[in-house]
Short mmCIF file of C-alpha atoms and ligand atoms in Angstrom, two decimals:
data_model
loop_
_atom_site.label_atom_id
_atom_site.label_comp_id
_atom_site.label_asym_id
_atom_site.label_seq_id
_atom_site.Cartn_x
_atom_site.Cartn_y
_atom_site.Cartn_z
CA UNK A 15 81.03 101.60 102.13
CA UNK A 16 80.62 103.01 97.70
CA UNK A 17 80.35 106.07 96.07
CA UNK A 18 76.73 105.67 94.02
CA UNK A 19 77.16 109.65 92.33
CA UNK A 20 79.90 110.73 90.75
CA UNK A 21 82.64 112.32 93.80
CA UNK A 22 82.87 115.76 93.87
CA UNK A 23 85.73 117.52 91.95
CA UNK A 24 87.78 118.82 94.35
CA UNK A 25 90.52 120.73 92.02
CA UNK A 26 88.04 124.25 92.11
CA UNK A 27 87.70 123.85 95.40
CA UNK A 28 91.61 123.98 96.72
CA UNK A 29 94.11 126.58 95.68
CA UNK A 30 97.49 127.08 97.23
CA UNK A 31 96.39 129.75 99.20
CA UNK A 32 92.65 129.38 99.36
CA UNK A 33 90.15 126.52 100.55
CA UNK A 34 86.22 126.67 99.54
CA UNK A 35 84.07 126.91 102.36
CA UNK A 36 82.35 124.06 100.93
CA UNK A 37 85.29 121.87 101.77
CA UNK A 38 83.68 121.70 105.65
CA UNK A 39 80.09 121.51 104.97
CA UNK A 40 79.33 119.28 101.56
CA UNK A 41 77.57 116.34 102.59
CA UNK A 42 78.85 114.37 99.39
CA UNK A 43 82.78 115.31 99.39
CA UNK A 44 82.27 113.56 103.21
CA UNK A 45 81.15 110.62 102.20
CA UNK A 46 83.87 111.16 99.51
CA UNK A 47 86.83 111.91 102.08
CA UNK A 48 85.51 108.65 104.21
CA UNK A 49 86.26 106.48 101.15
CA UNK A 50 89.60 108.07 100.12
CA UNK A 51 90.95 108.78 103.16
CA UNK A 52 89.40 107.03 106.20
CA UNK A 53 89.02 103.63 104.92
CA UNK A 54 92.46 104.32 101.97
CA UNK A 55 95.67 105.31 103.99
CA UNK A 56 97.53 105.01 107.78
CA UNK A 57 95.14 105.94 109.71
CA UNK A 58 96.01 105.20 113.93
CA UNK A 59 94.18 103.36 115.96
CA UNK A 60 95.47 102.96 119.39
CA UNK A 61 98.85 102.02 121.47
CA UNK A 62 100.03 98.68 122.11
CA UNK A 63 100.49 99.50 125.48
CA UNK A 64 96.52 99.76 126.25
CA UNK A 65 96.92 96.11 124.98
CA UNK A 66 99.78 94.66 127.53
CA UNK A 67 98.85 91.03 128.25
CA UNK A 68 97.69 88.12 125.52
CA UNK A 69 94.18 88.47 125.02
CA UNK A 70 93.44 91.81 126.06
CA UNK A 71 90.85 94.13 123.85
CA UNK A 72 90.00 97.66 123.67
CA UNK A 73 87.33 99.92 121.87
CA UNK A 74 88.65 102.35 119.37
CA UNK A 75 87.24 103.51 115.60
CA UNK A 76 87.98 104.71 111.77
CA UNK A 77 86.12 107.96 111.53
CA UNK A 78 81.97 106.18 111.83
CA UNK A 79 82.76 102.92 112.55
CA UNK A 80 83.81 101.07 115.23
CA UNK A 81 87.55 98.67 114.94
CA UNK A 82 88.12 96.46 118.07
CA UNK A 83 92.11 96.12 118.69
CA UNK A 84 92.83 93.23 120.12
CA UNK A 85 96.08 90.78 120.61
CA UNK A 86 95.82 87.10 120.57
CA UNK A 87 97.19 84.59 122.31
CA UNK A 88 100.50 84.45 120.43
CA UNK A 89 100.96 88.73 121.16
CA UNK A 90 99.70 89.45 117.06
CA UNK A 91 97.95 92.56 117.25
CA UNK A 92 94.72 92.60 115.23
CA UNK A 93 92.13 95.25 113.97
CA UNK A 94 88.53 93.38 113.64
CA UNK A 95 85.29 95.48 112.57
CA UNK A 96 82.84 95.28 115.20
CA UNK A 97 79.82 94.00 112.92
CA UNK A 98 78.52 90.48 113.17
CA UNK A 99 78.61 88.89 109.57
CA UNK A 100 75.11 87.00 110.88
CA UNK A 101 73.22 90.53 110.91
CA UNK A 102 75.38 93.00 111.01
CA UNK A 103 74.51 93.66 115.18
CA UNK A 104 78.21 94.70 117.26
CA UNK A 105 80.10 92.12 118.90
CA UNK A 106 81.29 94.07 121.29
CA UNK A 107 79.90 96.41 123.51
CA UNK A 108 82.57 96.93 126.28
CA UNK A 109 85.00 99.54 126.16
CA UNK A 110 88.34 97.08 126.67
CA UNK A 111 89.02 93.89 128.36
CA UNK A 112 90.27 90.45 128.56
CA UNK A 113 88.86 87.81 125.91
CA UNK A 114 90.01 84.65 123.57
CA UNK A 115 86.63 85.02 122.03
CA UNK A 116 83.05 87.73 121.31
CA UNK A 117 80.09 86.22 121.35
CA UNK A 118 77.04 88.60 119.61
CA UNK A 119 74.62 89.47 121.54
CA UNK A 120 72.47 88.09 118.90
CA UNK A 121 71.93 84.56 118.27
CA UNK A 122 75.46 83.75 120.16
CA UNK A 123 77.67 83.49 117.30
CA UNK A 124 81.23 83.38 118.47
CA UNK A 125 84.19 85.07 117.01
CA UNK A 126 87.79 84.27 118.24
CA UNK A 127 89.78 87.80 119.35
CA UNK A 128 91.46 87.05 115.80
CA UNK A 129 88.18 87.38 114.14
CA UNK A 130 87.09 83.70 112.93
CA UNK A 131 84.05 82.44 113.10
CA UNK A 132 84.23 79.63 115.64
CA UNK A 133 80.76 78.60 116.81
CA UNK A 134 76.73 79.31 115.59
CA UNK A 135 74.59 78.43 118.49
CA UNK A 136 71.96 75.71 118.03
CA UNK A 137 74.26 74.54 115.08
CA UNK A 138 72.04 72.02 113.52
CA UNK A 139 70.42 74.58 111.53
CA UNK A 140 73.18 75.22 109.45
CA UNK A 141 74.43 71.35 109.21
CA UNK A 142 74.86 70.35 105.32
CA UNK A 143 73.79 74.20 104.44
CA UNK A 144 77.41 75.14 101.84
CA UNK A 145 76.79 78.48 101.77
CA UNK A 146 77.32 78.26 106.26
CA UNK A 147 81.20 77.99 105.98
CA UNK A 148 82.90 79.09 108.61
CA UNK A 149 86.09 79.67 106.83
CA UNK A 150 84.21 82.68 104.96
CA UNK A 151 81.64 84.09 107.82
CA UNK A 152 84.70 85.60 109.81
CA UNK A 153 84.65 89.09 111.01
CA UNK A 154 86.47 91.98 108.57
CA UNK A 155 89.37 92.89 109.69
CA UNK A 156 91.92 95.45 108.66
CA UNK A 157 94.00 93.92 105.87
CA UNK A 158 97.38 96.10 107.03
CA UNK A 159 98.12 96.39 110.41
CA UNK A 160 101.38 98.04 110.95
CA UNK A 161 103.22 100.21 114.44
CA UNK A 162 106.09 102.62 115.28
CA UNK A 163 107.25 102.81 118.80
CA UNK A 164 103.79 101.60 119.76
CA UNK A 165 101.08 103.89 118.06
CA UNK A 166 99.56 101.20 115.78
CA UNK A 167 98.16 102.53 112.91
CA UNK A 168 95.87 100.27 110.30
CA UNK A 169 94.50 100.83 106.73
CA UNK A 170 91.33 99.17 104.92
CA UNK A 171 92.92 98.95 102.00
CA UNK A 172 95.29 95.69 101.65
CA UNK A 173 97.34 97.60 99.51
CA UNK A 174 99.66 101.08 99.24
CA UNK A 175 102.25 103.07 100.80
CA UNK A 176 104.09 101.37 103.95
CA UNK A 177 103.24 102.66 107.65
CA UNK A 178 106.86 104.19 107.01
CA UNK A 179 106.71 105.72 103.74
CA UNK A 180 103.67 107.65 105.08
CA UNK A 181 105.05 108.90 108.07
CA UNK A 182 107.89 109.87 106.12
CA UNK A 183 110.04 112.65 108.33
CA UNK A 184 106.71 113.12 110.74
CA UNK A 185 108.53 109.43 112.21
CA UNK A 186 111.69 111.89 113.46
CA UNK A 187 108.86 113.32 115.84
CA UNK A 188 108.23 110.32 117.61
CA UNK A 189 111.80 109.06 118.24
CA UNK A 190 112.10 112.39 119.64
CA UNK A 191 108.46 111.48 121.86
CA UNK A 192 109.84 107.76 123.37
CA UNK A 193 113.14 109.63 124.73
CA UNK A 194 111.40 111.75 126.94
CA UNK A 195 110.81 108.39 129.19
CA UNK A 196 114.01 107.12 130.34
CA UNK A 197 112.75 103.42 128.77
CA UNK A 198 112.01 105.03 126.29
CA UNK A 199 108.61 103.87 126.12
CA UNK A 200 105.50 105.47 125.67
CA UNK A 201 102.33 104.65 127.92
CA UNK A 202 98.72 104.59 127.10
CA UNK A 203 97.41 104.17 130.17
CA UNK A 204 95.69 107.20 131.75
CA UNK A 205 92.30 106.63 130.11
CA UNK A 206 90.50 109.02 127.49
CA UNK A 207 88.09 111.34 127.90
CA UNK A 208 85.89 111.99 124.52
CA UNK A 209 85.49 116.24 123.19
CA UNK A 210 82.19 116.22 120.56
CA UNK A 211 82.41 119.45 118.61
CA UNK A 212 79.66 120.15 116.13
CA UNK A 213 82.69 121.10 113.68
CA UNK A 214 83.67 119.36 110.98
CA UNK A 215 87.48 117.20 111.65
CA UNK A 216 89.29 119.72 108.98
CA UNK A 217 88.91 122.99 111.32
CA UNK A 218 90.08 120.17 114.66
CA UNK A 219 93.13 119.12 112.23
CA UNK A 220 94.39 122.56 110.75
CA UNK A 221 93.81 124.34 114.16
CA UNK A 222 96.48 121.83 115.91
CA UNK A 223 99.14 123.09 114.48
CA UNK A 224 98.21 126.86 113.74
CA UNK A 225 100.32 128.62 115.41
CA UNK A 226 98.34 131.88 115.09
CA UNK A 227 95.31 131.45 117.60
CA UNK A 228 97.18 130.61 120.48
CA UNK A 229 97.75 134.53 121.52
CA UNK A 230 94.35 134.93 121.70
CA UNK A 231 91.98 131.68 121.72
CA UNK A 232 94.30 131.35 124.86
CA UNK A 233 95.31 133.87 126.38
CA UNK A 234 93.07 133.41 129.52
CA UNK A 235 94.50 130.36 130.42
CA UNK A 236 98.25 131.46 129.25
CA UNK A 237 97.67 134.06 132.41
CA UNK A 238 96.35 131.85 135.04
CA UNK A 239 98.99 129.30 134.64
CA UNK A 240 101.38 132.16 134.31
CA UNK A 241 103.27 130.69 131.54
CA UNK A 242 106.21 132.09 129.54
CA UNK A 243 104.01 129.39 126.17
CA UNK A 244 101.96 132.49 124.84
CA UNK A 245 104.96 134.60 124.28
CA UNK A 246 105.89 131.78 121.97
CA UNK A 247 103.24 132.23 119.77
CA UNK A 248 103.81 135.78 119.22
CA UNK A 249 105.19 137.61 116.66
CA UNK A 250 108.79 137.53 117.50
CA UNK A 251 109.05 133.89 118.27
CA UNK A 252 111.46 132.43 117.01
CA UNK A 253 109.57 129.19 117.09
CA UNK A 254 108.73 127.48 113.36
CA UNK A 255 106.27 125.81 111.52
CA UNK A 256 106.81 122.91 109.32
CA UNK A 257 105.49 120.96 107.30
CA UNK A 258 106.92 117.23 106.68
CA UNK A 259 104.56 116.56 103.61
CA UNK A 260 102.22 113.52 103.52
CA UNK A 261 99.57 115.94 105.22
CA UNK A 262 101.76 115.67 108.26
CA UNK A 263 102.77 119.02 110.30
CA UNK A 264 104.63 120.50 113.20
CA UNK A 265 104.87 123.66 115.53
CA UNK A 266 108.73 123.59 116.17
CA UNK A 267 109.04 125.22 119.78
CA UNK A 268 112.78 123.96 119.79
CA UNK A 269 114.14 127.30 118.59
CA UNK A 270 112.97 129.21 122.08
CA UNK A 271 113.61 125.95 124.64
CA UNK A 272 117.28 125.86 123.64
CA UNK A 273 117.73 129.51 123.51
CA UNK A 274 116.31 129.86 127.20
CA UNK A 275 118.31 126.45 127.53
CA UNK A 276 116.74 125.19 130.83
CA UNK A 277 115.71 121.79 131.26
CA UNK A 278 111.92 121.05 131.54
CA UNK A 279 110.90 124.20 130.81
CA UNK A 280 109.06 123.15 127.94
CA UNK A 281 106.30 121.56 130.70
CA UNK A 282 107.02 125.04 132.89
CA UNK A 283 108.82 123.29 135.39
CA UNK A 284 112.37 122.22 136.82
CA UNK A 285 115.07 119.57 137.67
CA UNK A 286 114.72 120.39 141.45
CA UNK A 287 110.30 119.94 141.44
CA UNK A 288 111.44 116.00 139.69
CA UNK A 289 114.48 114.66 141.24
CA UNK A 290 113.54 111.61 140.37
CA UNK A 291 112.63 111.69 136.43
CA UNK A 292 115.64 113.71 136.09
CA UNK A 293 117.80 111.19 137.71
CA UNK A 294 116.14 108.49 136.01
CA UNK A 295 116.87 110.46 133.08
CA UNK A 296 120.59 110.86 133.62
CA UNK A 297 121.20 107.21 134.61
CA UNK A 298 119.61 106.08 131.29
CA UNK A 299 121.43 108.58 128.72
CA UNK A 300 124.10 110.90 130.10
CA UNK A 301 124.25 113.37 131.53
CA UNK A 302 124.73 115.64 128.32
CA UNK A 303 121.86 114.03 125.70
CA UNK A 304 119.96 113.75 129.23
CA UNK A 305 120.10 117.72 129.41
CA UNK A 306 119.35 118.40 125.70
CA UNK A 307 116.39 115.86 126.03
CA UNK A 308 115.11 117.74 129.01
CA UNK A 309 115.46 120.97 127.04
CA UNK A 310 114.01 120.03 123.65
CA UNK A 311 110.75 118.96 125.27
CA UNK A 312 108.48 116.54 123.45
CA UNK A 313 107.28 117.62 119.97
CA UNK A 314 103.81 119.58 118.99
CA UNK A 315 102.69 117.46 115.81
CA UNK A 316 100.05 116.69 113.89
CA UNK A 317 100.58 113.19 111.83
CA UNK A 318 97.73 113.23 108.87
CA UNK A 319 94.23 112.58 110.19
CA UNK A 320 94.17 111.57 113.04
CA UNK A 321 96.91 111.81 115.58
CA UNK A 322 97.97 115.12 117.22
CA UNK A 323 100.64 114.65 119.91
CA UNK A 324 100.86 117.78 122.13
CA UNK A 325 103.53 118.03 123.98
CA UNK A 326 101.64 116.39 126.79
CA UNK A 327 98.82 115.05 125.85
CA UNK A 328 97.67 112.95 123.03
CA UNK A 329 94.53 113.57 120.72
CA UNK A 330 92.83 111.15 118.48
CA UNK A 331 90.66 113.08 115.96
CA UNK A 332 87.21 111.04 114.83
CA UNK A 333 84.94 112.25 112.36
CA UNK A 334 81.50 111.32 112.53
CA UNK A 335 79.49 113.11 109.65
CA UNK A 336 80.34 116.38 108.40
CA UNK A 337 79.47 119.15 110.70
CA UNK A 338 80.64 116.38 114.16
CA UNK A 339 83.63 114.99 115.02
CA UNK A 340 84.44 113.79 118.56
CA UNK A 341 88.20 114.43 119.81
CA UNK A 342 89.65 110.92 122.04
CA UNK A 343 92.92 112.98 124.86
CA UNK A 344 94.48 111.34 127.13
CA UNK A 345 97.29 112.32 129.05
CA UNK A 346 101.44 110.63 128.27
CA UNK A 347 102.90 108.53 130.26
CA UNK A 348 106.57 108.01 129.82
CA UNK A 349 107.92 104.31 131.24
CA UNK A 350 109.85 104.42 134.25
CA UNK A 351 108.82 108.25 135.32
CA UNK A 352 106.07 108.40 137.95
CA UNK A 353 107.31 111.56 139.11
CA UNK A 354 106.41 112.76 135.21
CA UNK A 355 103.41 111.04 134.76
CA UNK A 356 101.37 112.31 137.45
CA UNK A 357 101.82 115.73 136.80
CA UNK A 358 101.16 114.77 132.92
CA UNK A 359 98.15 114.02 134.47
CA UNK A 360 97.29 116.70 136.30
CA UNK A 361 97.94 119.58 133.66
CA UNK A 362 96.13 117.28 131.17
CA UNK A 363 92.88 117.82 133.86
CA UNK A 364 93.61 121.56 133.78
CA UNK A 365 94.03 122.63 130.23
CA UNK A 366 91.68 119.41 128.16
CA UNK A 367 89.68 118.01 131.08
CA UNK A 368 85.71 118.32 131.51
CA UNK A 369 86.37 122.15 133.41
CA UNK A 370 89.68 122.41 131.52
CA UNK A 371 90.94 125.83 130.36
CA UNK A 372 92.28 124.75 127.05
CA UNK A 373 90.25 122.55 124.77
CA UNK A 374 86.70 125.00 125.63
CA UNK A 375 88.08 127.54 124.00
CA UNK A 376 89.79 125.38 121.07
CA UNK A 377 86.10 123.64 120.34
CA UNK A 378 83.77 127.55 121.01
CA UNK A 379 86.14 128.34 117.64
CA UNK A 380 85.73 125.19 115.93
CA UNK A 381 81.84 125.23 116.54
CA UNK A 382 81.64 129.14 114.94
CA UNK A 383 83.90 128.04 112.18
CA UNK A 384 81.16 125.75 111.19
CA UNK A 385 78.59 128.43 111.60
CA UNK A 386 80.35 130.99 109.77
CA UNK A 387 80.89 128.10 106.77
CA UNK A 388 76.93 127.85 106.35
CA UNK A 389 77.08 131.44 105.53
CA UNK A 390 77.84 132.34 101.33
CA UNK A 391 79.79 134.89 101.72
CA UNK A 392 82.87 135.34 101.78
CA UNK A 393 83.05 132.23 99.80
CA UNK A 394 86.63 131.33 100.25
CA UNK A 395 88.92 131.01 103.36
CA UNK A 396 92.07 132.49 103.09
CA UNK A 397 94.80 131.14 103.99
CA UNK A 398 98.30 132.65 102.95
CA UNK A 399 99.73 133.78 106.21
CA UNK A 400 103.32 134.01 105.73
CA UNK A 401 103.75 132.29 102.34
CA UNK A 402 105.89 135.33 101.65
CA UNK A 403 108.51 133.96 104.30
CA UNK A 404 108.40 130.63 103.84
CA UNK A 405 111.76 128.46 103.46
CA UNK A 406 112.82 125.22 103.54
CA UNK A 407 115.06 123.76 106.72
CA UNK A 408 118.55 121.69 106.57
CA UNK A 409 115.68 118.46 105.77
CA UNK A 410 114.52 120.29 102.59
CA UNK A 411 110.67 120.71 104.58
CA UNK A 412 109.55 123.73 104.13
CA UNK A 413 109.07 126.23 107.54
CA UNK A 414 107.83 129.60 108.25
CA UNK A 415 107.16 131.44 111.60
CA UNK A 416 105.13 130.19 114.28
CA UNK A 417 102.18 131.99 113.24
CA UNK A 418 102.40 131.33 109.81
CA UNK A 419 99.69 129.48 107.92
CA UNK A 420 102.33 126.50 106.39
CA UNK A 421 100.64 123.59 108.44
CA UNK A 422 97.17 124.62 107.10
CA UNK A 423 98.16 124.70 103.50
CA UNK A 424 100.73 121.53 103.71
CA UNK A 425 97.48 120.23 104.42
CA UNK A 426 95.53 121.31 101.59
CA UNK A 427 98.43 120.07 99.34
CA UNK A 428 98.18 116.38 100.32
CA UNK A 429 94.67 116.67 100.79
CA UNK A 430 93.68 117.37 97.43
CA UNK A 431 95.94 114.57 96.20
CA UNK A 432 94.00 111.69 98.02
CA UNK A 433 91.02 113.21 97.01
CA UNK A 434 91.54 114.09 93.95
CA UNK A 435 92.79 110.30 93.56
FE1 FES B 10 75.13 88.34 115.70
FE2 FES B 10 72.75 87.18 114.74
S1 FES B 10 72.83 89.14 114.42
S2 FES B 10 74.26 86.94 115.72
FE1 FE B 11 94.18 126.00 120.62
#
């Protein structure tokens, strides 16, 4: 996709602690975001455990585009664009399956699961036509595919920073995540729910590590679930917000969990409820390390621009248009932890399932944000909370209080860099 009109200049729309409301509502800006963020940088697509066998495939997306993630018969992962090179039909409509090849439903051209065109229907019509060279008529493929702990990212750009450079300090949060498994691996096998919101994707991106809202927006689930989590988002909390750079942000609840010094508190339970899991963790890591892991819990991290790891589940953000976004959500599952996994699925249903108590509240906020942003005045969104008490942690990352707007400021700093490029 190319931009035919002059790209909007974002420099006048983003300040250190303010953004102009039009960044959430401007259709032309959304098209530039697709080009400069979604179709250029690293974007999370899927997890290797979703295509465990040779020739498995699963339907994914990058922004509004449909992408097929395949594992070929040698075990390599490919990201294919779901667009027939004949007349543009979608070659795959199944959510997932196992197939060596995809046959387009329109005129039956057939493509291998690496994207190569392998056959025309009624081939006589192409014989002796030099333009009908199969080598030039494959599916579109993403030139760069890379994974970290099985999380597969793709980039439409043939060149650019490596995935490792893109993840930077946020890679450590994925290290922290996988060690919650006695086998050191996450599995994305619980199936996805899709939640559609009439809101710009950046309201969702910013909210994922906004520690200011939970005490108000989520007070009902905190009281029903009799959960201590609410206090971690109160003004006496020792939890932190962190800006890793590259747009990646975190709410780090470990200071509170360490203060409580109780294994499995991060999950709102106790060791005696999960005897098999606790035994497997101790066998895998030794008593002391297992205890430390079970106290610290899993991360709450937003990996720019679309992978949110929310302690017990992941959300994948898919922008559809300037004011419409789908969140794909699934329970995290940890290899070698069946008793923990069952509870992770139950808690996910209770919080972000169709009748869940958590996401519905957030979605109401997203949609009200969007409607509010359509109003003309005041023109700016103010993101200055905690600016005066920001500091650097021992690794050099900006941190603040759990309710401070460190994450939003970090996201916008990175966004301005990408959009000004
Ligand atoms: Fe796919 Fe014609 S559009 S074969
Ligand atoms: Fe929320």
